[in-house]
PDB file of C-alpha atoms in Angstrom:
ATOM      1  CA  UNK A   1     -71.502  74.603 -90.881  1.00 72.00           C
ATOM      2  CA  UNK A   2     -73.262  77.410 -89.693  1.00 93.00           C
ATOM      3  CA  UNK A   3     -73.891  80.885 -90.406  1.00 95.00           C
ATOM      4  CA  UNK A   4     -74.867  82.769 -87.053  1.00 95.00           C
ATOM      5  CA  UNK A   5     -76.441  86.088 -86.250  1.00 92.00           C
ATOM      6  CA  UNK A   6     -74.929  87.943 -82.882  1.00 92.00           C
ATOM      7  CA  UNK A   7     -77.994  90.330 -82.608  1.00 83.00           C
ATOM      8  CA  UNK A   8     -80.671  92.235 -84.370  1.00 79.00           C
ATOM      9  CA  UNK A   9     -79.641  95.598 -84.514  1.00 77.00           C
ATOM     10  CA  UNK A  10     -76.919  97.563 -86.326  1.00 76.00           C
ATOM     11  CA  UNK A  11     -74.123  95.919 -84.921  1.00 81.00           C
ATOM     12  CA  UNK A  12     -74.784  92.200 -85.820  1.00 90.00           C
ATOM     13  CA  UNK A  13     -72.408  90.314 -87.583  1.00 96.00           C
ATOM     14  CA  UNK A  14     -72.709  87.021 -89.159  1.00 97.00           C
ATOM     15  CA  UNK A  15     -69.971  84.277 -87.888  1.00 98.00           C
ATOM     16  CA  UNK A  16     -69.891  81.139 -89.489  1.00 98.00           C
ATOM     17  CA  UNK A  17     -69.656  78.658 -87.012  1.00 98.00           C
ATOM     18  CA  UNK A  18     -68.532  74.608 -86.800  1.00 98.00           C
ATOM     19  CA  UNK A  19     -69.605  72.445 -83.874  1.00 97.00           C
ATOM     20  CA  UNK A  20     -68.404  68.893 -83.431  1.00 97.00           C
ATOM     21  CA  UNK A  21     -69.830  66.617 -80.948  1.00 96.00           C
ATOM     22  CA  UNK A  22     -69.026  63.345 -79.257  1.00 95.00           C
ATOM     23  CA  UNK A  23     -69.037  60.210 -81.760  1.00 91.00           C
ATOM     24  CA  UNK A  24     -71.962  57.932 -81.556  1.00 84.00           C
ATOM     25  CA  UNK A  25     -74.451  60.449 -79.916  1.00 86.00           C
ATOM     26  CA  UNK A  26     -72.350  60.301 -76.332  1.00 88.00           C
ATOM     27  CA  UNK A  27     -73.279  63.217 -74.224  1.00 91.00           C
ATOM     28  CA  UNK A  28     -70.299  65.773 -74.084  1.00 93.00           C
ATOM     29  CA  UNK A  29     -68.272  65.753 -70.880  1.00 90.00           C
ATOM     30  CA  UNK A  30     -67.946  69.767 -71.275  1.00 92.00           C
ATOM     31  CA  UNK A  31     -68.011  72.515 -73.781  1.00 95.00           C
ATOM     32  CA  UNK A  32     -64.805  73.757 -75.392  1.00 96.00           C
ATOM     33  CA  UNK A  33     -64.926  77.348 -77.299  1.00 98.00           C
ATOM     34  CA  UNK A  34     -61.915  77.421 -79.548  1.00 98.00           C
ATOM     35  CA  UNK A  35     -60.887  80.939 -80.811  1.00 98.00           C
ATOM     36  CA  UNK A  36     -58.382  81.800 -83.617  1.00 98.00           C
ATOM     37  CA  UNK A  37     -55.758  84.793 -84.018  1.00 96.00           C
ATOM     38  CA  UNK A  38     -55.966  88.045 -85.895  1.00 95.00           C
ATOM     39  CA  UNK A  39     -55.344  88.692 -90.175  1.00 92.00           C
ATOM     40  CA  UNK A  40     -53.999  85.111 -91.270  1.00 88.00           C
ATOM     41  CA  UNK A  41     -55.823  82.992 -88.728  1.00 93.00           C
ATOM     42  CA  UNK A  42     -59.618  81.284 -89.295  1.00 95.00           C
ATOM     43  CA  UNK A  43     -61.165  78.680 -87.511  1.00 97.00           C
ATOM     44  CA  UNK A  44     -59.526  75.948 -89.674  1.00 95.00           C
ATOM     45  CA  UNK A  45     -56.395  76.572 -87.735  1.00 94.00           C
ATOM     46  CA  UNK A  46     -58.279  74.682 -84.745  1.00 97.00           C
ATOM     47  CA  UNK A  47     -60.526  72.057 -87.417  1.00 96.00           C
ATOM     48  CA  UNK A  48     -57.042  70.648 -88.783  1.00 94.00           C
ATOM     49  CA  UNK A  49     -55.356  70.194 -85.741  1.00 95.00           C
ATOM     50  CA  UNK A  50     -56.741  69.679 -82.021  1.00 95.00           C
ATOM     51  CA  UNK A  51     -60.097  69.826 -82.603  1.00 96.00           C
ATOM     52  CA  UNK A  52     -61.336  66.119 -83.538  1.00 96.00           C
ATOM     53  CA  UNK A  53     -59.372  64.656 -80.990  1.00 94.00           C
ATOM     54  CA  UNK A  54     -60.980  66.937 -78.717  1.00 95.00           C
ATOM     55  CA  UNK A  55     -64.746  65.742 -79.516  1.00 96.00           C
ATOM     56  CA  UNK A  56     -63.297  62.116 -79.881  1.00 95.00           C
ATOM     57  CA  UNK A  57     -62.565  62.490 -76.160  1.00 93.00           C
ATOM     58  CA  UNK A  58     -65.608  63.896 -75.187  1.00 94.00           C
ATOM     59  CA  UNK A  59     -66.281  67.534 -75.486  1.00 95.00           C
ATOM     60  CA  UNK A  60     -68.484  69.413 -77.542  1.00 96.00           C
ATOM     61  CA  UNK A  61     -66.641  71.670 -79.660  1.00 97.00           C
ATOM     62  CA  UNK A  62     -67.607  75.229 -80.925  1.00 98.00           C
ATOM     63  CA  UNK A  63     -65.528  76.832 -83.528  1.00 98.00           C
ATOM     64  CA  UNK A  64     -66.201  80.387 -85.378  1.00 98.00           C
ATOM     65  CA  UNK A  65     -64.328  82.589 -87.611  1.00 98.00           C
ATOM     66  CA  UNK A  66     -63.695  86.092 -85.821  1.00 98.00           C
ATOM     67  CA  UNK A  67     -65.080  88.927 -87.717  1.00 97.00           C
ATOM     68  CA  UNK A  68     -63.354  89.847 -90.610  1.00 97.00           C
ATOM     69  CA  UNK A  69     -61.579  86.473 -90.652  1.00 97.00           C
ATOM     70  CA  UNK A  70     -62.230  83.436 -92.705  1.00 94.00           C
ATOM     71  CA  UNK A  71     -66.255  82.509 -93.848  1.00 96.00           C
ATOM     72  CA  UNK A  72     -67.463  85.490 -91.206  1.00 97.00           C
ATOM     73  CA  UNK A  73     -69.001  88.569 -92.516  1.00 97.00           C
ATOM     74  CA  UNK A  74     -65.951  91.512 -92.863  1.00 96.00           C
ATOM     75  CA  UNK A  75     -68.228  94.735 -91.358  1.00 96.00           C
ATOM     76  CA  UNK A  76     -66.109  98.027 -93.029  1.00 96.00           C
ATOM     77  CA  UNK A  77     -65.255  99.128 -89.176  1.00 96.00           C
ATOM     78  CA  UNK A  78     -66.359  97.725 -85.555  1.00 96.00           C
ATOM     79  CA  UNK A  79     -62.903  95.676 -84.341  1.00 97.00           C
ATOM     80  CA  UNK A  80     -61.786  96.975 -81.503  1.00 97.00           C
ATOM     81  CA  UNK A  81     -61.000  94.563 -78.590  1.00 98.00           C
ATOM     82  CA  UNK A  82     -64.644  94.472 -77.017  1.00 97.00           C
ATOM     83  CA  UNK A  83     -66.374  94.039 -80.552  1.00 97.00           C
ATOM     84  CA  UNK A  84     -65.027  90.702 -80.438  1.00 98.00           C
ATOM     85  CA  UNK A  85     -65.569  89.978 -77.174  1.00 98.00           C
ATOM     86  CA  UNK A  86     -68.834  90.629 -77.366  1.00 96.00           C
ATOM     87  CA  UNK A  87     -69.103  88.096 -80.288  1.00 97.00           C
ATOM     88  CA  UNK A  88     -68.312  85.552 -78.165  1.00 97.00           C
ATOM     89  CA  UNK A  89     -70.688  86.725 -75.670  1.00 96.00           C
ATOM     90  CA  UNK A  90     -73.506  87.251 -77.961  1.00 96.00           C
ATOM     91  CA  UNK A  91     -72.416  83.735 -79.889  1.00 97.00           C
ATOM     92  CA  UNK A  92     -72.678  81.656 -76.939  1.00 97.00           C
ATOM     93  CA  UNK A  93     -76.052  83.106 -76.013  1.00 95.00           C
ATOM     94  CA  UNK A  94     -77.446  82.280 -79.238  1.00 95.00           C
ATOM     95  CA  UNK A  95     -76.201  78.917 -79.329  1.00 96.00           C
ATOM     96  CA  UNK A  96     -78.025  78.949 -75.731  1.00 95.00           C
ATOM     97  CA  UNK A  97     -74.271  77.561 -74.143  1.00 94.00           C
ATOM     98  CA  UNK A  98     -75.159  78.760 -70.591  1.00 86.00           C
ATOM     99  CA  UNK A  99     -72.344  76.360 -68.802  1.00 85.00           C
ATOM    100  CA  UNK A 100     -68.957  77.317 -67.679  1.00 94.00           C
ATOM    101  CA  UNK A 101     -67.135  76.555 -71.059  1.00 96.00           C
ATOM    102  CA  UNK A 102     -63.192  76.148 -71.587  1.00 95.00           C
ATOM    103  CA  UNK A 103     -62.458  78.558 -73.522  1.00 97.00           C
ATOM    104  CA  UNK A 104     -58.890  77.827 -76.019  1.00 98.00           C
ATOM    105  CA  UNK A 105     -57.571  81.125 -77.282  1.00 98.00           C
ATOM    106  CA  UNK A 106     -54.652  81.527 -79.767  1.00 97.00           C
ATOM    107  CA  UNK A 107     -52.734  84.223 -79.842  1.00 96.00           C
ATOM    108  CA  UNK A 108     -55.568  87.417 -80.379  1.00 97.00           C
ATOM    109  CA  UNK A 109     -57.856  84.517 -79.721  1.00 98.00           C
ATOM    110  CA  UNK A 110     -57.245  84.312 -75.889  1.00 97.00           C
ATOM    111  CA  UNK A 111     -56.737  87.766 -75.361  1.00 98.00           C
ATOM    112  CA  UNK A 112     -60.603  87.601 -76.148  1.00 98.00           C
ATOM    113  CA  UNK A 113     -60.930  84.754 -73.686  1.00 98.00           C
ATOM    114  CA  UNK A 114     -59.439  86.731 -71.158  1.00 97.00           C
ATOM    115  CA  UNK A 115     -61.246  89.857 -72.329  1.00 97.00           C
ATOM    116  CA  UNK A 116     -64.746  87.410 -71.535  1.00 97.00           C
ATOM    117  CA  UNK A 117     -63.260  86.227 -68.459  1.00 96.00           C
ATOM    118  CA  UNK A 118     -63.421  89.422 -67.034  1.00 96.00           C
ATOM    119  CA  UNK A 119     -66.680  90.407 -68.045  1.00 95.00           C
ATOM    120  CA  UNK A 120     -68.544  86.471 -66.963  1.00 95.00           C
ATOM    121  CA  UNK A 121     -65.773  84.932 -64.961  1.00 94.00           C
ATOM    122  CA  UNK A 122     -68.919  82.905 -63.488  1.00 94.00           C
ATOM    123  CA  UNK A 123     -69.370  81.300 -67.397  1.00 95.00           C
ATOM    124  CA  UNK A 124     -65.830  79.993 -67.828  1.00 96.00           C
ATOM    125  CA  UNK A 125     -64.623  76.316 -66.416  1.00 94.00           C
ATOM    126  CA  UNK A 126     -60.524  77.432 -67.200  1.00 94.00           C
ATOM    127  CA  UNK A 127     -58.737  79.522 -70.665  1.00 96.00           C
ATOM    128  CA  UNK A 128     -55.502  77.680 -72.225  1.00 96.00           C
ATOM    129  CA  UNK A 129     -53.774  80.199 -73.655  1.00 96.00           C
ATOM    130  CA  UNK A 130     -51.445  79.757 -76.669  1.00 96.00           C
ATOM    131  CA  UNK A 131     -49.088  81.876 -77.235  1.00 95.00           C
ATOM    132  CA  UNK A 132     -50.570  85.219 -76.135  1.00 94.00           C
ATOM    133  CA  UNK A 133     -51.550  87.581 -72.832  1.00 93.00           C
ATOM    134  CA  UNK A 134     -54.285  89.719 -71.676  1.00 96.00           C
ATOM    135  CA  UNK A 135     -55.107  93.211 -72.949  1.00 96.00           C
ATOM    136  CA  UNK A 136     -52.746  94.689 -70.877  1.00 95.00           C
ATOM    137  CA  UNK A 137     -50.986  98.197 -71.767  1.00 95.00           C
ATOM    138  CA  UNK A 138     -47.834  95.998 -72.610  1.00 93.00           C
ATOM    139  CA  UNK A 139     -50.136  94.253 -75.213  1.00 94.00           C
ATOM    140  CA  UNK A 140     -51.377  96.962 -76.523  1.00 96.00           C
ATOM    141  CA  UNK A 141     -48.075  98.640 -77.071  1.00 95.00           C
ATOM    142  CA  UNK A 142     -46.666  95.308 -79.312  1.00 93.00           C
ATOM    143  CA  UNK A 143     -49.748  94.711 -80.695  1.00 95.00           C
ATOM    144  CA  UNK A 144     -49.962  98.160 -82.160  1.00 95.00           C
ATOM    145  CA  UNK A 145     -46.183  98.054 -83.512  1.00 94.00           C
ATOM    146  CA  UNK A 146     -47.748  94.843 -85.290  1.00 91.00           C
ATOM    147  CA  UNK A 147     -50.617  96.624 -86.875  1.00 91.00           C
ATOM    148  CA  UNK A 148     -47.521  99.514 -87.762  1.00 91.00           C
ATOM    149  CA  UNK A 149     -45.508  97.206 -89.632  1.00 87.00           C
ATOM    150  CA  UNK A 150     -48.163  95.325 -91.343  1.00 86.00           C
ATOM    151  CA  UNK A 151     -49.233  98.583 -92.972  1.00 86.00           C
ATOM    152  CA  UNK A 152     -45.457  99.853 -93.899  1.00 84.00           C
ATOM    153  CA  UNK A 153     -44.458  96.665 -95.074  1.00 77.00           C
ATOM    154  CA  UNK A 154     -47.101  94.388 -96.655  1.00 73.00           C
ATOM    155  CA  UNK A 155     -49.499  97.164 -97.768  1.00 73.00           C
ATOM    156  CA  UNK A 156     -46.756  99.750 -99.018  1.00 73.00           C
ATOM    157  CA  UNK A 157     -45.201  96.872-101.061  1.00 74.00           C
ATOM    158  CA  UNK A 158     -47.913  94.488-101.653  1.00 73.00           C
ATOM    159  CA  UNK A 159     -46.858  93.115-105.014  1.00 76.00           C
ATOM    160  CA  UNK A 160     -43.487  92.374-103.553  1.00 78.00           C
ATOM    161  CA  UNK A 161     -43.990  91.366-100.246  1.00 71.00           C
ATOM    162  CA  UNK A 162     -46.326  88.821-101.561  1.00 71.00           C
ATOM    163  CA  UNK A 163     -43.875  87.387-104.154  1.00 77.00           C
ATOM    164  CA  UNK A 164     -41.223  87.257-101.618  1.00 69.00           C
ATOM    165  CA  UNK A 165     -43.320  84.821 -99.486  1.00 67.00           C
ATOM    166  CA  UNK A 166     -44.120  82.814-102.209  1.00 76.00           C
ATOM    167  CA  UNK A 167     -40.569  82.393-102.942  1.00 78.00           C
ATOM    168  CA  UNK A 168     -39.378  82.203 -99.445  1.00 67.00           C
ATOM    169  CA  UNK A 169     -42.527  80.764 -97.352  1.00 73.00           C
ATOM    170  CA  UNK A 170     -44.237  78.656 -99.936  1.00 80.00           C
ATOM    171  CA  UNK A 171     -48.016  79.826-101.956  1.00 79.00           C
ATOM    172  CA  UNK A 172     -50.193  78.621 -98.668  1.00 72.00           C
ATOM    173  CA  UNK A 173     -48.410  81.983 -96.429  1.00 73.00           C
ATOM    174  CA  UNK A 174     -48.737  84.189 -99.498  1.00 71.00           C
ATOM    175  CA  UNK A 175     -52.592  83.379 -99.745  1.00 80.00           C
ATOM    176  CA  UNK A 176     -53.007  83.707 -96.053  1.00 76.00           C
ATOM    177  CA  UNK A 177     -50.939  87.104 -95.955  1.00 78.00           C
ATOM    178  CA  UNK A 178     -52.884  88.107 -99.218  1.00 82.00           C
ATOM    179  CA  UNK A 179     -56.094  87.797 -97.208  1.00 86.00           C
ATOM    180  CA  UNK A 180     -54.881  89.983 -94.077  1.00 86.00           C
ATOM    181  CA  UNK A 181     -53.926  92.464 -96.853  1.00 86.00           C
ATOM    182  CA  UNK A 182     -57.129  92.629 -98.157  1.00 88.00           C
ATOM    183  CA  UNK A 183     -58.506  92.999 -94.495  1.00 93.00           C
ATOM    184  CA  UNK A 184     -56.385  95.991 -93.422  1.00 92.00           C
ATOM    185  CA  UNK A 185     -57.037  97.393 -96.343  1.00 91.00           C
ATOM    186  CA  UNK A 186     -60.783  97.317 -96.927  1.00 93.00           C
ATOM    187  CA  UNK A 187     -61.651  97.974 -93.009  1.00 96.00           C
ATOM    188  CA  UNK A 188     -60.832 100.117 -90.307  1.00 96.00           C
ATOM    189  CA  UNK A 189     -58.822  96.761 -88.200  1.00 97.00           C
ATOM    190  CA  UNK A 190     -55.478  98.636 -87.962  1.00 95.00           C
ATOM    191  CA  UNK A 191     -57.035 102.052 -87.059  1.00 96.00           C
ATOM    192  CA  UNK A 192     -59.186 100.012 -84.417  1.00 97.00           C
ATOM    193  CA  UNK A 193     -57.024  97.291 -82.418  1.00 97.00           C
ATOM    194  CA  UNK A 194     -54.929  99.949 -81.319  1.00 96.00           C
ATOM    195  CA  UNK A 195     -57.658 102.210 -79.862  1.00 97.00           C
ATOM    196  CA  UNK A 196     -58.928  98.740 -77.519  1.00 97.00           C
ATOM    197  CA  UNK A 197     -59.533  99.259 -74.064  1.00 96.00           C
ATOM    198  CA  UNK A 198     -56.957  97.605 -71.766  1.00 97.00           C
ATOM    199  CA  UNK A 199     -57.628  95.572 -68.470  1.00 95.00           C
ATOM    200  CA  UNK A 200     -55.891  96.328 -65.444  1.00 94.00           C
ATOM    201  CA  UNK A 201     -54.473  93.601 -63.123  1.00 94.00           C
ATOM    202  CA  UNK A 202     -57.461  94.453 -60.916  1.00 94.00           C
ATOM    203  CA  UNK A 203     -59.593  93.430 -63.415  1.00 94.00           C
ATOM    204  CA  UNK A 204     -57.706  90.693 -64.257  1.00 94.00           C
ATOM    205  CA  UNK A 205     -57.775  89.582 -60.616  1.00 92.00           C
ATOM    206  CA  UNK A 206     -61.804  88.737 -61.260  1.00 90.00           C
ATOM    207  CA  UNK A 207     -60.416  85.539 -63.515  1.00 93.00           C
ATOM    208  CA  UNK A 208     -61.005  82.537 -61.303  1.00 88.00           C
ATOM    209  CA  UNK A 209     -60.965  79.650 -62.933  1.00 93.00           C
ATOM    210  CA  UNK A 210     -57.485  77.781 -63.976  1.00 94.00           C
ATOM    211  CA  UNK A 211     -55.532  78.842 -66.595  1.00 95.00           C
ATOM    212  CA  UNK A 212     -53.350  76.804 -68.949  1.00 95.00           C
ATOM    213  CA  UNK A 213     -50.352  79.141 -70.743  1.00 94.00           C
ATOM    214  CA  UNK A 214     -48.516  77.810 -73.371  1.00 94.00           C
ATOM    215  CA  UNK A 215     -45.375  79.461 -75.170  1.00 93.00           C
ATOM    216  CA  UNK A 216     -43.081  78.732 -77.321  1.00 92.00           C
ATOM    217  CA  UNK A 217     -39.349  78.482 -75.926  1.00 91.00           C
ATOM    218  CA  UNK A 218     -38.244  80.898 -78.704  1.00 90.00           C
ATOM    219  CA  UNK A 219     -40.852  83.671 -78.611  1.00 89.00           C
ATOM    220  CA  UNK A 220     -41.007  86.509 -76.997  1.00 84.00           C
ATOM    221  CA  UNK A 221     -43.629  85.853 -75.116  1.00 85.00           C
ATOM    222  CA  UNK A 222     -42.159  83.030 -73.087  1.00 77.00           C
ATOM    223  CA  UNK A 223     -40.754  85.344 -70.206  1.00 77.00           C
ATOM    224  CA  UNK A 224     -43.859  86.636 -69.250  1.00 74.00           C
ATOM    225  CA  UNK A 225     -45.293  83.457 -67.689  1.00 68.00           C
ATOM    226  CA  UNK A 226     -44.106  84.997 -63.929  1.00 81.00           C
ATOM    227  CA  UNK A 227     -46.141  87.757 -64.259  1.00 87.00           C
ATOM    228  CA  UNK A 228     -49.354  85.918 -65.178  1.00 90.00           C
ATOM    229  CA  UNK A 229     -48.888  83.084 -62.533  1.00 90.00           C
ATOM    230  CA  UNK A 230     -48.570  86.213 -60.041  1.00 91.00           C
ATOM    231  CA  UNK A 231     -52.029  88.238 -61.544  1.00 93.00           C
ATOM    232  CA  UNK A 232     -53.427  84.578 -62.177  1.00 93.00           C
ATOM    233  CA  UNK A 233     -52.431  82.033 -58.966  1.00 89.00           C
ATOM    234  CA  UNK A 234     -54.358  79.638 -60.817  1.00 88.00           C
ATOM    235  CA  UNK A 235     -52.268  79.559 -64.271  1.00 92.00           C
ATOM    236  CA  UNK A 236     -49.723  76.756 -64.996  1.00 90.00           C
ATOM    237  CA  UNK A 237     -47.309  77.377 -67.527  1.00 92.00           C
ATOM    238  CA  UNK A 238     -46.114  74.748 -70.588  1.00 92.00           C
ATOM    239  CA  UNK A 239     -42.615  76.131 -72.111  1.00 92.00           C
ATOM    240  CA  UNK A 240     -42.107  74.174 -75.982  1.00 92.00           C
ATOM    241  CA  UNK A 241     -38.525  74.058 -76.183  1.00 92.00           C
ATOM    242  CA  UNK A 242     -37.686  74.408 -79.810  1.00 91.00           C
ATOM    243  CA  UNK A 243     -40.456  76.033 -80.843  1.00 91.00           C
ATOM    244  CA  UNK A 244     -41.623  79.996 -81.621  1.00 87.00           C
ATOM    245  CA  UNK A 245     -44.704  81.249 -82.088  1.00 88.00           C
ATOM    246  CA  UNK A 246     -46.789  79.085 -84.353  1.00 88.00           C
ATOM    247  CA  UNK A 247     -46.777  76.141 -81.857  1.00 92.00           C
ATOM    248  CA  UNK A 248     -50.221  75.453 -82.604  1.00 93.00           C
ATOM    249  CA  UNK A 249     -49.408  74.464 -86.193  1.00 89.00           C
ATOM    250  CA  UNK A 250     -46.044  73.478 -85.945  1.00 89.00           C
ATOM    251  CA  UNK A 251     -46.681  71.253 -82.403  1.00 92.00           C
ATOM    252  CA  UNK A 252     -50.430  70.051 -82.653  1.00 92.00           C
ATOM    253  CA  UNK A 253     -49.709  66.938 -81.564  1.00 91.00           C
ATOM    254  CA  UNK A 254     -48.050  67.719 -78.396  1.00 92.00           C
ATOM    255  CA  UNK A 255     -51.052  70.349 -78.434  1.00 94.00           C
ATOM    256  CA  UNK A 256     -53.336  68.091 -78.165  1.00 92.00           C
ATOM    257  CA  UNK A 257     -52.004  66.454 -75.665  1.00 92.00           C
ATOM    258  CA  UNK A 258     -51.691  69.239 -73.150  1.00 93.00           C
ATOM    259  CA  UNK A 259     -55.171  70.934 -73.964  1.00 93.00           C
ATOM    260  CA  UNK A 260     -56.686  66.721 -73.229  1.00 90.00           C
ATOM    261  CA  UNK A 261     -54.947  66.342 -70.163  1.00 89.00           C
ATOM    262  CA  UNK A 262     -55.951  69.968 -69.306  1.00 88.00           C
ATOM    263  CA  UNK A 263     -59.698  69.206 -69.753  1.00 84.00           C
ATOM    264  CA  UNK A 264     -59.825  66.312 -68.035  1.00 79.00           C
ATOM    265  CA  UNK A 265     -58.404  67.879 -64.768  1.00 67.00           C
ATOM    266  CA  UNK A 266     -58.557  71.542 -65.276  1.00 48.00           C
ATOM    267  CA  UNK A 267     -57.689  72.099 -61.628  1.00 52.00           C
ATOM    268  CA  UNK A 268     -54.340  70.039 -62.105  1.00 38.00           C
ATOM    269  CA  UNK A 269     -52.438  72.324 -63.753  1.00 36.00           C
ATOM    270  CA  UNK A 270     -49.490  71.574 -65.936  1.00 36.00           C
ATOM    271  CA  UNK A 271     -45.596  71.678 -65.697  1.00 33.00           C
ATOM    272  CA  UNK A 272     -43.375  74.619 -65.860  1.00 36.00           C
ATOM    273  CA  UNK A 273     -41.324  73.245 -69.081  1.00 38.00           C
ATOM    274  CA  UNK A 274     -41.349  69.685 -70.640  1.00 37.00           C
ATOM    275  CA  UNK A 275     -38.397  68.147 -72.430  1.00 36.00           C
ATOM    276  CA  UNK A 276     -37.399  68.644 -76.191  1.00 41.00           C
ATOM    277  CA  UNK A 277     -39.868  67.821 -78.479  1.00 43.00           C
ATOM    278  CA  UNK A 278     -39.427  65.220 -81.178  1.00 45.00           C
ATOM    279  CA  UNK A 279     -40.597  65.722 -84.714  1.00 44.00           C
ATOM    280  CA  UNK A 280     -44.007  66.740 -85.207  1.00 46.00           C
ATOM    281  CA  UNK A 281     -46.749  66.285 -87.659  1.00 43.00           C
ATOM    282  CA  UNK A 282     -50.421  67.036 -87.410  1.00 42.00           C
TER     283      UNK A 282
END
């Protein structure tokens, strides 16, 4: 574990950061950058699921907690779309990670890897993408309506909303939605996300490398995957049949298995859908 500054001036920000390498001092194959989703997402998301497997076979692995989120310093305002973006940018250069790296975004997470793409496209090998899309004007419409109902409903009825998870989604989703509580409330995040800057399929258009999208059958993300093979020719798309939005937790080990494959031939490309999915366990 590591705590990391991004800069020197007014706008650093510690992240704490986790690295794993190849066992028995092997030299990594490639760099992977794993990035976690907005409010009840950290890091550990990643550390208890994919990430292991993904040093046992190889990689070097670099996990942080966003800002706000998890061990990482929570500034009182500064999270729009390019502040974390810029993180990553400023992260990488620290940890002197020059290399085209695979970057492994869920959810808010690869809207940043996409949001980097744009900006370095030269620095990045290929982006899976879990469950999420670029910061398009689309995005930024649901993504707002998010930010909307997180404020009406958790933070208007805290004390309830929290019991009712307990009750109805166990004490591990009440702490988690406790914590994004306690980051709406104490920072500017909802006032912010929804001021981001979008990218424009023009922009998008700079992203070169291969792209690995993965959706749930179930959410509503899963009919966008025409759109982004048209902006992206180089994205491949992996429909979970069976599953929603929370495939990374709910599916890691069929995870895992796409993102290895993935990384060993970025270039390949994956299947449009794959059959049913049989119980899964971390």
């Amino acid at each position: 574990m590591a705590m990391i500054h991004t800069g020197d001036g007014p706008d650093d920000v510690r992240l704490h950061v986790q690295r794993l390498s190849p066992p028995d001092g092997r030299p990594p194959t490639a760099t992977a950058v794993l990035l976690h989703g907005l409010l009840t997402d950290s890091l550990a998301s990643w550390y208890f699921t994919v990430a292991p497997d993904l040093a046992a076979a190889g990689l070097e692995v670099v996990m942080y907690d966003q800002r706000g989120h998890g061990r990482s310093e929570r500034p009182d305002s500064g999270y729009r779309l390019d502040a974390f973006v810029t993180d990553l940018e400023r992260l990488l250069d620290r940890l002197e990670i020059t290399g085209p790296v695979h970057l492994m975004g869920n959810c808010f997470g690869a809207t940043v890897a996409f949001g980097y793409a744009v900006r370095h496209p030269e620095r990045v090998a290929g982006i899976c993408a879990i469950e999420a899309k670029p910061a398009t004007e689309s995005w930024l419409t649901e993504i707002s309506g998010i930010f909307r109902r997180v404020v009406a409903e958790l933070l208007g009825h805290e004390a309830e909303s929290l019991a009712w998870l307990s009750a109805h989604r166990g004490a591990h989703t009440a702490r988690l939605a406790k914590q994004a509580a306690r980051l709406v409330r104490t920072t500017s995040i909802a006032e912010d996300i929804p001021e981001s800057r979008t990218v424009s399929e023009e922009q998008l258009r700079r992203v070169r490398c291969p792209v690995l999208a993965v959706y749930g059958a179930d959410s509503d993300l899963a009919g966008q995957e025409g759109w982004l093979e048209s902006v992206l020719p180089g994205t491949r798309t992996v429909v979970l049949p069976g599953q929603g939005h929370w495939v990374l937790a709910e599916a890691p080990k069929h995870i895992r298995e796409l993102l290895l494959s993935w990384t060993r031939e970025p270039g390949a490309g994956a299947p449009a859908a794959v059959a049913p999915l049989e119980a899964d366990a971390p």
